[in-house]
């Protein structure tokens, strides 16, 4: 487990507030400073004790910090990096939690001075909630946190960050940024787009009333609505910055969908059955890997859902 003397959180929403709570619970930071765009979020973060100090600018928040975590939407990372660059302490580590990695590297790295260590990261944990009140200390427990350090990254800085994130209960892995974006397009980005689409379809239906959709939503649709309630700014940025990988996967998805559509039209029960048998196996391996529960109702009653 590693500890930092001062951690600066830039952006004070779901991920930052969960990190702040986990840092406090496990004594991972000497002090926590924070910055968010709006005065209201900054005040809330202070009121509920997420941070020791809040600052009107990101530049003020990073002063003297040995760890800076960028927790803003992916599209805002570049401007923040440009702002904080002249104010970073020598030898500080800068990381981020953005859901897309290559675009963040392209936007952030050019601004940073040579005497700081940039180690991009992505916790595979979240909920559809946002804002400083939505975080909880156990969000990262037994969840993957992927780091995508670039070639030549300082091994000591990477190891120290790993130890810090493991202190929050996360499982750490390293990956090439492009590969990360492709993997996440399959496991997170496209499923979100499909959920948005399905809820959009239901919204446009005229033969099924709104009240019926809500009343009978437990049979699958409810899970789509949870995902489709995710933050619009965050997800807009994800698709705009992971365009190639998501378009690739969506192309493959459309082909499979047409194939299944044809199987239904041709009443090819064997094809449908063997397809669904294979997908059931994938679900089983996710549960065996400890990344979800097989409790009825996805264990919703027992704990907050962390399946993003
Ligand atoms: P969130 O709850 O919506 O919070 C975003 C925070 O960023 C807010 O405090 C917001 O301030 C601040 N912000 C936005 N634009 C800003 C700007 N230009 N300058 C300064 N502050 C700004 O978001 P989140 O869910 O924590 O997501 C943050 C990052 O984590 C995103 O990059 C996302 O891709 C990544 N991520 C999210 C999840 C998830 O499930 N939510 C999972 C993994 C990774 P105001 O409140 O003042 O607007």
mmCIF file of C-alpha atoms and ligand atoms in Angstrom:
data_model
loop_
_atom_site.group_PDB
_atom_site.id
_atom_site.type_symbol
_atom_site.label_atom_id
_atom_site.label_comp_id
_atom_site.label_asym_id
_atom_site.label_seq_id
_atom_site.Cartn_x
_atom_site.Cartn_y
_atom_site.Cartn_z
ATOM 1 C CA UNK A 1 0.000 0.000 0.000
ATOM 2 C CA UNK A 2 1.359 3.462 -0.855
ATOM 3 C CA UNK A 3 0.416 6.813 0.545
ATOM 4 C CA UNK A 4 0.739 10.348 -0.870
ATOM 5 C CA UNK A 5 1.286 13.504 1.175
ATOM 6 C CA UNK A 6 -1.208 15.590 -0.772
ATOM 7 C CA UNK A 7 -3.702 14.363 -3.366
ATOM 8 C CA UNK A 8 -5.442 16.897 -5.637
ATOM 9 C CA UNK A 9 -8.776 15.804 -7.095
ATOM 10 C CA UNK A 10 -9.756 17.787 -10.184
ATOM 11 C CA UNK A 11 -13.487 17.247 -10.679
ATOM 12 C CA UNK A 12 -15.510 16.250 -7.621
ATOM 13 C CA UNK A 13 -18.153 13.853 -8.930
ATOM 14 C CA UNK A 14 -18.883 10.158 -8.459
ATOM 15 C CA UNK A 15 -15.366 8.854 -9.041
ATOM 16 C CA UNK A 16 -13.502 11.600 -7.160
ATOM 17 C CA UNK A 17 -15.864 11.457 -4.189
ATOM 18 C CA UNK A 18 -15.523 7.663 -4.020
ATOM 19 C CA UNK A 19 -11.730 8.049 -4.118
ATOM 20 C CA UNK A 20 -11.833 10.676 -1.368
ATOM 21 C CA UNK A 21 -13.929 8.417 0.862
ATOM 22 C CA UNK A 22 -11.688 5.406 0.200
ATOM 23 C CA UNK A 23 -8.554 7.516 0.869
ATOM 24 C CA UNK A 24 -9.974 8.628 4.207
ATOM 25 C CA UNK A 25 -11.069 5.140 5.175
ATOM 26 C CA UNK A 26 -7.663 3.615 4.421
ATOM 27 C CA UNK A 27 -5.495 6.607 5.367
ATOM 28 C CA UNK A 28 -3.970 6.901 1.893
ATOM 29 C CA UNK A 29 -3.430 10.685 1.811
ATOM 30 C CA UNK A 30 -1.991 13.267 4.198
ATOM 31 C CA UNK A 31 -4.293 15.940 2.751
ATOM 32 C CA UNK A 32 -6.858 16.123 -0.048
ATOM 33 C CA UNK A 33 -7.420 19.274 -2.093
ATOM 34 C CA UNK A 34 -10.142 19.635 -4.706
ATOM 35 C CA UNK A 35 -11.480 21.692 -7.553
ATOM 36 C CA UNK A 36 -14.756 21.519 -9.486
ATOM 37 C CA UNK A 37 -16.212 23.851 -12.069
ATOM 38 C CA UNK A 38 -19.192 25.111 -10.069
ATOM 39 C CA UNK A 39 -19.152 26.897 -6.724
ATOM 40 C CA UNK A 40 -22.043 24.681 -5.621
ATOM 41 C CA UNK A 41 -20.100 21.435 -6.120
ATOM 42 C CA UNK A 42 -17.043 22.925 -4.415
ATOM 43 C CA UNK A 43 -19.138 23.951 -1.415
ATOM 44 C CA UNK A 44 -20.841 20.553 -1.178
ATOM 45 C CA UNK A 45 -17.466 18.781 -1.275
ATOM 46 C CA UNK A 46 -16.281 20.936 1.594
ATOM 47 C CA UNK A 47 -19.532 20.628 3.578
ATOM 48 C CA UNK A 48 -19.564 16.831 3.473
ATOM 49 C CA UNK A 49 -15.849 16.597 4.272
ATOM 50 C CA UNK A 50 -14.657 15.038 1.012
ATOM 51 C CA UNK A 51 -11.691 17.382 0.804
ATOM 52 C CA UNK A 52 -9.624 19.426 3.245
ATOM 53 C CA UNK A 53 -9.493 22.438 0.924
ATOM 54 C CA UNK A 54 -11.365 23.465 -2.227
ATOM 55 C CA UNK A 55 -10.050 25.890 -4.790
ATOM 56 C CA UNK A 56 -11.641 28.073 -7.416
ATOM 57 C CA UNK A 57 -9.066 26.987 -9.979
ATOM 58 C CA UNK A 58 -7.440 23.669 -10.778
ATOM 59 C CA UNK A 59 -4.069 25.466 -10.816
ATOM 60 C CA UNK A 60 -4.457 26.373 -7.122
ATOM 61 C CA UNK A 61 -5.650 22.880 -6.168
ATOM 62 C CA UNK A 62 -2.559 21.089 -7.571
ATOM 63 C CA UNK A 63 0.010 23.228 -5.792
ATOM 64 C CA UNK A 64 2.255 21.077 -3.596
ATOM 65 C CA UNK A 65 0.399 17.863 -4.521
ATOM 66 C CA UNK A 66 2.466 14.735 -5.090
ATOM 67 C CA UNK A 67 -0.552 13.067 -6.743
ATOM 68 C CA UNK A 68 -3.009 14.815 -9.084
ATOM 69 C CA UNK A 69 -6.078 12.885 -10.275
ATOM 70 C CA UNK A 70 -8.058 14.251 -13.212
ATOM 71 C CA UNK A 71 -11.682 13.231 -12.576
ATOM 72 C CA UNK A 72 -13.477 15.377 -15.173
ATOM 73 C CA UNK A 73 -15.244 14.223 -18.356
ATOM 74 C CA UNK A 74 -12.797 13.035 -21.026
ATOM 75 C CA UNK A 75 -13.432 16.069 -23.247
ATOM 76 C CA UNK A 76 -12.356 18.455 -20.461
ATOM 77 C CA UNK A 77 -8.992 16.789 -19.668
ATOM 78 C CA UNK A 78 -6.818 18.663 -22.196
ATOM 79 C CA UNK A 79 -7.820 22.153 -21.034
ATOM 80 C CA UNK A 80 -7.293 21.174 -17.395
ATOM 81 C CA UNK A 81 -3.823 19.764 -18.193
ATOM 82 C CA UNK A 82 -2.856 23.019 -19.922
ATOM 83 C CA UNK A 83 -4.033 25.003 -16.906
ATOM 84 C CA UNK A 84 -2.290 22.960 -14.208
ATOM 85 C CA UNK A 85 0.985 22.246 -16.063
ATOM 86 C CA UNK A 86 2.962 25.294 -14.821
ATOM 87 C CA UNK A 87 1.806 24.710 -11.232
ATOM 88 C CA UNK A 88 2.688 21.018 -10.805
ATOM 89 C CA UNK A 89 5.283 20.090 -8.191
ATOM 90 C CA UNK A 90 8.477 18.513 -9.560
ATOM 91 C CA UNK A 91 8.307 14.688 -9.443
ATOM 92 C CA UNK A 92 4.493 14.743 -8.965
ATOM 93 C CA UNK A 93 2.436 11.953 -10.499
ATOM 94 C CA UNK A 94 -0.538 12.919 -12.659
ATOM 95 C CA UNK A 95 -3.178 10.291 -13.370
ATOM 96 C CA UNK A 96 -6.740 10.371 -14.659
ATOM 97 C CA UNK A 97 -9.851 8.190 -14.420
ATOM 98 C CA UNK A 98 -11.226 8.780 -17.920
ATOM 99 C CA UNK A 99 -13.159 5.996 -19.617
ATOM 100 C CA UNK A 100 -11.152 6.413 -22.846
ATOM 101 C CA UNK A 101 -7.356 6.296 -22.755
ATOM 102 C CA UNK A 102 -5.661 7.174 -26.060
ATOM 103 C CA UNK A 103 -7.621 10.427 -26.489
ATOM 104 C CA UNK A 104 -6.750 11.452 -22.922
ATOM 105 C CA UNK A 105 -3.061 10.746 -23.532
ATOM 106 C CA UNK A 106 -3.159 12.785 -26.748
ATOM 107 C CA UNK A 107 -4.911 15.667 -24.985
ATOM 108 C CA UNK A 108 -2.928 15.702 -21.722
ATOM 109 C CA UNK A 109 0.638 14.545 -22.379
ATOM 110 C CA UNK A 110 1.748 17.430 -24.638
ATOM 111 C CA UNK A 111 1.031 19.964 -21.871
ATOM 112 C CA UNK A 112 2.903 18.244 -19.038
ATOM 113 C CA UNK A 113 6.485 19.176 -18.098
ATOM 114 C CA UNK A 114 9.216 16.509 -18.241
ATOM 115 C CA UNK A 115 9.700 16.485 -14.469
ATOM 116 C CA UNK A 116 6.252 14.985 -13.696
ATOM 117 C CA UNK A 117 5.052 11.408 -14.255
ATOM 118 C CA UNK A 118 1.880 10.871 -16.251
ATOM 119 C CA UNK A 119 0.260 7.473 -15.617
ATOM 120 C CA UNK A 120 -3.180 7.308 -17.281
ATOM 121 C CA UNK A 121 -5.776 5.095 -15.579
ATOM 122 C CA UNK A 122 -9.367 3.887 -15.654
ATOM 123 C CA UNK A 123 -11.333 2.300 -12.800
ATOM 124 C CA UNK A 124 -13.838 -0.229 -14.168
ATOM 125 C CA UNK A 125 -16.357 0.736 -11.535
ATOM 126 C CA UNK A 126 -19.172 3.214 -11.453
ATOM 127 C CA UNK A 127 -22.882 3.752 -11.198
ATOM 128 C CA UNK A 128 -25.390 5.841 -13.123
ATOM 129 C CA UNK A 129 -25.232 8.481 -10.361
ATOM 130 C CA UNK A 130 -23.093 11.609 -10.519
ATOM 131 C CA UNK A 131 -21.959 14.460 -8.297
ATOM 132 C CA UNK A 132 -20.045 14.761 -5.013
ATOM 133 C CA UNK A 133 -22.739 13.091 -2.890
ATOM 134 C CA UNK A 134 -22.929 9.952 -5.035
ATOM 135 C CA UNK A 135 -19.595 8.389 -4.089
ATOM 136 C CA UNK A 136 -18.974 5.565 -1.629
ATOM 137 C CA UNK A 137 -15.743 4.155 -0.208
ATOM 138 C CA UNK A 138 -16.243 0.601 -1.451
ATOM 139 C CA UNK A 139 -16.845 1.483 -5.108
ATOM 140 C CA UNK A 140 -13.465 0.121 -6.213
ATOM 141 C CA UNK A 141 -13.311 -2.985 -4.020
ATOM 142 C CA UNK A 142 -12.501 -6.029 -6.167
ATOM 143 C CA UNK A 143 -12.947 -3.951 -9.365
ATOM 144 C CA UNK A 144 -10.293 -3.684 -12.046
ATOM 145 C CA UNK A 145 -8.349 -0.446 -12.329
ATOM 146 C CA UNK A 146 -6.468 -0.395 -15.627
ATOM 147 C CA UNK A 147 -3.312 1.681 -16.027
ATOM 148 C CA UNK A 148 -2.003 2.521 -19.502
ATOM 149 C CA UNK A 149 1.516 3.893 -18.870
ATOM 150 C CA UNK A 150 3.418 4.878 -21.989
ATOM 151 C CA UNK A 151 6.757 3.439 -23.041
ATOM 152 C CA UNK A 152 9.534 4.765 -20.827
ATOM 153 C CA UNK A 153 7.177 5.567 -17.921
ATOM 154 C CA UNK A 154 8.943 5.824 -14.548
ATOM 155 C CA UNK A 155 8.610 2.353 -12.991
ATOM 156 C CA UNK A 156 8.761 3.705 -9.434
ATOM 157 C CA UNK A 157 5.961 6.213 -10.048
ATOM 158 C CA UNK A 158 3.789 3.492 -11.627
ATOM 159 C CA UNK A 159 4.454 1.088 -8.733
ATOM 160 C CA UNK A 160 3.621 3.758 -6.153
ATOM 161 C CA UNK A 161 0.334 4.581 -7.890
ATOM 162 C CA UNK A 162 -0.515 0.888 -8.115
ATOM 163 C CA UNK A 163 0.050 0.513 -4.363
ATOM 164 C CA UNK A 164 -2.177 3.519 -3.663
ATOM 165 C CA UNK A 165 -5.044 2.198 -5.823
ATOM 166 C CA UNK A 166 -4.687 -1.295 -4.365
ATOM 167 C CA UNK A 167 -5.103 0.385 -0.975
ATOM 168 C CA UNK A 168 -8.634 1.315 -2.119
ATOM 169 C CA UNK A 169 -9.340 -2.363 -2.794
ATOM 170 C CA UNK A 170 -8.902 -2.294 -6.589
ATOM 171 C CA UNK A 171 -7.258 -5.006 -8.702
ATOM 172 C CA UNK A 172 -4.562 -3.471 -10.898
ATOM 173 C CA UNK A 173 -3.597 -4.324 -14.458
ATOM 174 C CA UNK A 174 -1.616 -2.586 -17.189
ATOM 175 C CA UNK A 175 -2.545 -2.375 -20.842
ATOM 176 C CA UNK A 176 -1.726 -0.538 -24.038
ATOM 177 C CA UNK A 177 -4.039 2.497 -24.428
ATOM 178 C CA UNK A 178 -5.356 1.524 -27.881
ATOM 179 C CA UNK A 179 -6.076 -1.990 -26.701
ATOM 180 C CA UNK A 180 -7.853 -0.603 -23.638
ATOM 181 C CA UNK A 181 -10.127 1.461 -25.879
ATOM 182 C CA UNK A 182 -11.047 -1.577 -27.982
ATOM 183 C CA UNK A 183 -11.707 -3.778 -24.943
ATOM 184 C CA UNK A 184 -13.854 -1.091 -23.332
ATOM 185 C CA UNK A 185 -15.755 -0.509 -26.569
ATOM 186 C CA UNK A 186 -16.910 -4.149 -26.277
ATOM 187 C CA UNK A 187 -17.458 -4.358 -22.528
ATOM 188 C CA UNK A 188 -18.805 -0.904 -21.708
ATOM 189 C CA UNK A 189 -19.149 1.688 -24.452
ATOM 190 C CA UNK A 190 -21.267 -0.236 -26.980
ATOM 191 C CA UNK A 191 -23.475 -1.842 -24.296
ATOM 192 C CA UNK A 192 -24.252 1.690 -23.113
ATOM 193 C CA UNK A 193 -25.140 2.774 -26.641
ATOM 194 C CA UNK A 194 -27.394 -0.271 -27.042
ATOM 195 C CA UNK A 195 -29.121 0.567 -23.750
ATOM 196 C CA UNK A 196 -29.621 4.174 -24.855
ATOM 197 C CA UNK A 197 -31.063 2.876 -28.137
ATOM 198 C CA UNK A 198 -33.448 0.398 -26.489
ATOM 199 C CA UNK A 199 -34.803 3.036 -24.135
ATOM 200 C CA UNK A 200 -35.135 5.381 -27.122
ATOM 201 C CA UNK A 201 -37.113 2.689 -29.002
ATOM 202 C CA UNK A 202 -39.458 2.236 -26.040
ATOM 203 C CA UNK A 203 -39.891 5.990 -25.865
ATOM 204 C CA UNK A 204 -40.951 6.101 -29.510
ATOM 205 C CA UNK A 205 -43.371 3.171 -29.300
ATOM 206 C CA UNK A 206 -46.972 4.098 -29.741
ATOM 207 C CA UNK A 207 -48.599 0.670 -29.349
ATOM 208 C CA UNK A 208 -47.223 0.132 -25.831
ATOM 209 C CA UNK A 209 -48.111 2.819 -23.365
ATOM 210 C CA UNK A 210 -45.583 4.560 -21.146
ATOM 211 C CA UNK A 211 -47.321 3.273 -18.044
ATOM 212 C CA UNK A 212 -47.058 -0.327 -19.310
ATOM 213 C CA UNK A 213 -43.324 0.111 -19.973
ATOM 214 C CA UNK A 214 -42.763 1.362 -16.450
ATOM 215 C CA UNK A 215 -45.094 -1.143 -14.798
ATOM 216 C CA UNK A 216 -43.629 -4.222 -16.525
ATOM 217 C CA UNK A 217 -40.030 -3.033 -16.754
ATOM 218 C CA UNK A 218 -38.616 -5.734 -14.428
ATOM 219 C CA UNK A 219 -38.381 -8.168 -17.341
ATOM 220 C CA UNK A 220 -35.054 -6.845 -18.704
ATOM 221 C CA UNK A 221 -35.901 -3.315 -19.718
ATOM 222 C CA UNK A 222 -35.202 -1.955 -16.245
ATOM 223 C CA UNK A 223 -31.513 -2.841 -16.580
ATOM 224 C CA UNK A 224 -31.367 -0.871 -19.827
ATOM 225 C CA UNK A 225 -33.004 2.132 -18.159
ATOM 226 C CA UNK A 226 -30.440 2.100 -15.354
ATOM 227 C CA UNK A 227 -27.570 2.206 -17.827
ATOM 228 C CA UNK A 228 -29.339 4.753 -20.023
ATOM 229 C CA UNK A 229 -29.663 7.074 -17.013
ATOM 230 C CA UNK A 230 -25.874 7.598 -16.988
ATOM 231 C CA UNK A 231 -24.410 11.075 -17.240
ATOM 232 C CA UNK A 232 -25.010 12.521 -20.752
ATOM 233 C CA UNK A 233 -21.817 14.643 -20.807
ATOM 234 C CA UNK A 234 -19.583 11.754 -19.793
ATOM 235 C CA UNK A 235 -21.070 9.428 -22.404
ATOM 236 C CA UNK A 236 -21.126 11.993 -25.188
ATOM 237 C CA UNK A 237 -17.387 12.439 -24.611
ATOM 238 C CA UNK A 238 -16.769 8.671 -24.531
ATOM 239 C CA UNK A 239 -18.283 8.165 -27.987
ATOM 240 C CA UNK A 240 -16.658 11.246 -29.515
ATOM 241 C CA UNK A 241 -13.213 10.213 -28.230
ATOM 242 C CA UNK A 242 -13.455 6.438 -28.794
ATOM 243 C CA UNK A 243 -15.033 6.792 -32.209
ATOM 244 C CA UNK A 244 -13.021 4.199 -34.195
ATOM 245 C CA UNK A 245 -13.302 1.354 -31.689
ATOM 246 C CA UNK A 246 -17.008 1.901 -31.003
ATOM 247 C CA UNK A 247 -17.806 2.097 -34.736
ATOM 248 C CA UNK A 248 -15.855 -1.127 -35.286
ATOM 249 C CA UNK A 249 -17.761 -2.980 -32.556
ATOM 250 C CA UNK A 250 -21.127 -1.495 -33.590
ATOM 251 C CA UNK A 251 -20.509 -2.765 -37.131
ATOM 252 C CA UNK A 252 -19.968 -6.280 -35.777
ATOM 253 C CA UNK A 253 -22.994 -5.909 -33.485
ATOM 254 C CA UNK A 254 -25.228 -4.951 -36.414
ATOM 255 C CA UNK A 255 -24.068 -8.024 -38.385
ATOM 256 C CA UNK A 256 -24.892 -10.332 -35.440
ATOM 257 C CA UNK A 257 -28.231 -8.630 -34.946
ATOM 258 C CA UNK A 258 -29.164 -9.173 -38.600
ATOM 259 C CA UNK A 259 -28.090 -12.799 -38.297
ATOM 260 C CA UNK A 260 -30.344 -13.319 -35.256
ATOM 261 C CA UNK A 261 -33.137 -11.381 -36.944
ATOM 262 C CA UNK A 262 -32.909 -13.750 -39.888
ATOM 263 C CA UNK A 263 -32.873 -16.798 -37.571
ATOM 264 C CA UNK A 264 -36.117 -15.592 -35.977
ATOM 265 C CA UNK A 265 -37.704 -14.947 -39.387
ATOM 266 C CA UNK A 266 -36.621 -18.414 -40.642
ATOM 267 C CA UNK A 267 -37.685 -20.013 -37.338
ATOM 268 C CA UNK A 268 -34.178 -21.444 -36.932
ATOM 269 C CA UNK A 269 -34.573 -22.568 -33.305
ATOM 270 C CA UNK A 270 -31.305 -24.556 -33.324
ATOM 271 C CA UNK A 271 -29.281 -21.473 -34.161
ATOM 272 C CA UNK A 272 -31.010 -19.373 -31.500
ATOM 273 C CA UNK A 273 -30.605 -22.092 -28.878
ATOM 274 C CA UNK A 274 -26.908 -22.648 -29.485
ATOM 275 C CA UNK A 275 -26.269 -18.876 -29.606
ATOM 276 C CA UNK A 276 -28.037 -18.317 -26.282
ATOM 277 C CA UNK A 277 -26.215 -21.307 -24.728
ATOM 278 C CA UNK A 278 -22.878 -19.731 -25.645
ATOM 279 C CA UNK A 279 -23.859 -16.328 -24.192
ATOM 280 C CA UNK A 280 -25.083 -17.964 -20.987
ATOM 281 C CA UNK A 281 -21.567 -19.392 -20.572
ATOM 282 C CA UNK A 282 -20.085 -15.884 -20.775
ATOM 283 C CA UNK A 283 -22.385 -14.719 -17.977
ATOM 284 C CA UNK A 284 -21.254 -17.678 -15.876
ATOM 285 C CA UNK A 285 -17.579 -16.801 -16.359
ATOM 286 C CA UNK A 286 -18.197 -13.193 -15.253
ATOM 287 C CA UNK A 287 -19.754 -14.456 -12.014
ATOM 288 C CA UNK A 288 -16.925 -16.960 -11.498
ATOM 289 C CA UNK A 289 -14.407 -14.109 -11.956
ATOM 290 C CA UNK A 290 -16.135 -12.251 -9.083
ATOM 291 C CA UNK A 291 -17.211 -9.345 -11.294
ATOM 292 C CA UNK A 292 -20.942 -9.771 -10.555
ATOM 293 C CA UNK A 293 -23.233 -11.765 -8.325
ATOM 294 C CA UNK A 294 -25.664 -14.490 -9.322
ATOM 295 C CA UNK A 295 -28.058 -13.393 -6.571
ATOM 296 C CA UNK A 296 -31.581 -12.945 -7.917
ATOM 297 C CA UNK A 297 -32.124 -9.358 -9.108
ATOM 298 C CA UNK A 298 -28.340 -8.918 -9.497
ATOM 299 C CA UNK A 299 -28.027 -8.550 -5.718
ATOM 300 C CA UNK A 300 -29.544 -5.087 -5.998
ATOM 301 C CA UNK A 301 -31.117 -5.125 -2.584
ATOM 302 C CA UNK A 302 -27.810 -6.063 -0.964
ATOM 303 C CA UNK A 303 -25.440 -3.402 -2.302
ATOM 304 C CA UNK A 304 -25.231 -0.512 -4.766
ATOM 305 C CA UNK A 305 -24.834 -1.665 -8.376
ATOM 306 C CA UNK A 306 -21.273 -1.215 -9.602
ATOM 307 C CA UNK A 307 -21.519 -2.794 -12.987
ATOM 308 C CA UNK A 308 -20.448 0.024 -15.346
HETATM 309 P P1 LIG B 1 -19.469 13.342 -12.461
HETATM 310 O O1 LIG B 1 -20.023 12.694 -11.254
HETATM 311 O O2 LIG B 1 -20.413 13.876 -13.485
HETATM 312 O O3 LIG B 1 -18.471 14.516 -12.018
HETATM 313 C C1 LIG B 1 -17.740 15.252 -12.918
HETATM 314 C C2 LIG B 1 -17.008 16.330 -12.148
HETATM 315 O O4 LIG B 1 -16.177 17.052 -13.069
HETATM 316 C C3 LIG B 1 -17.926 17.350 -11.500
HETATM 317 O O5 LIG B 1 -17.413 17.695 -10.239
HETATM 318 C C4 LIG B 1 -17.829 18.543 -12.446
HETATM 319 O O6 LIG B 1 -17.982 19.787 -11.783
HETATM 320 C C5 LIG B 1 -16.401 18.448 -12.897
HETATM 321 N N1 LIG B 1 -16.155 19.105 -14.190
HETATM 322 C C6 LIG B 1 -16.770 18.886 -15.359
HETATM 323 N N2 LIG B 1 -16.223 19.653 -16.314
HETATM 324 C C7 LIG B 1 -15.249 20.380 -15.704
HETATM 325 C C8 LIG B 1 -14.332 21.355 -16.117
HETATM 326 N N3 LIG B 1 -14.297 21.738 -17.394
HETATM 327 N N4 LIG B 1 -13.486 21.881 -15.213
HETATM 328 C C9 LIG B 1 -13.502 21.491 -13.925
HETATM 329 N N5 LIG B 1 -14.356 20.562 -13.459
HETATM 330 C C10 LIG B 1 -15.214 20.011 -14.333
HETATM 331 O O7 LIG B 1 -18.477 12.379 -13.266
HETATM 332 P P2 LIG B 1 -17.809 10.998 -12.869
HETATM 333 O O8 LIG B 1 -18.828 9.913 -13.071
HETATM 334 O O9 LIG B 1 -17.108 11.109 -11.590
HETATM 335 O O10 LIG B 1 -16.785 10.847 -14.091
HETATM 336 C C11 LIG B 1 -15.544 11.507 -14.077
HETATM 337 C C12 LIG B 1 -14.608 10.763 -15.012
HETATM 338 O O11 LIG B 1 -14.563 9.394 -14.615
HETATM 339 C C13 LIG B 1 -15.002 10.787 -16.475
HETATM 340 O O12 LIG B 1 -13.859 11.015 -17.264
HETATM 341 C C14 LIG B 1 -15.519 9.388 -16.735
HETATM 342 O O13 LIG B 1 -15.259 8.974 -18.062
HETATM 343 C C15 LIG B 1 -14.745 8.561 -15.738
HETATM 344 N N6 LIG B 1 -15.411 7.345 -15.254
HETATM 345 C C16 LIG B 1 -16.717 7.380 -14.901
HETATM 346 C C17 LIG B 1 -17.345 6.214 -14.477
HETATM 347 C C18 LIG B 1 -18.800 6.218 -14.091
HETATM 348 O O14 LIG B 1 -19.416 5.165 -14.080
HETATM 349 N N7 LIG B 1 -19.385 7.328 -13.783
HETATM 350 C C19 LIG B 1 -16.610 5.021 -14.376
HETATM 351 C C20 LIG B 1 -15.258 5.041 -14.703
HETATM 352 C C21 LIG B 1 -14.659 6.214 -15.148
HETATM 353 P P3 LIG B 1 -19.442 20.432 -11.548
HETATM 354 O O15 LIG B 1 -20.145 19.522 -10.610
HETATM 355 O O16 LIG B 1 -19.111 21.735 -10.929
HETATM 356 O O17 LIG B 1 -20.080 20.513 -12.893
#
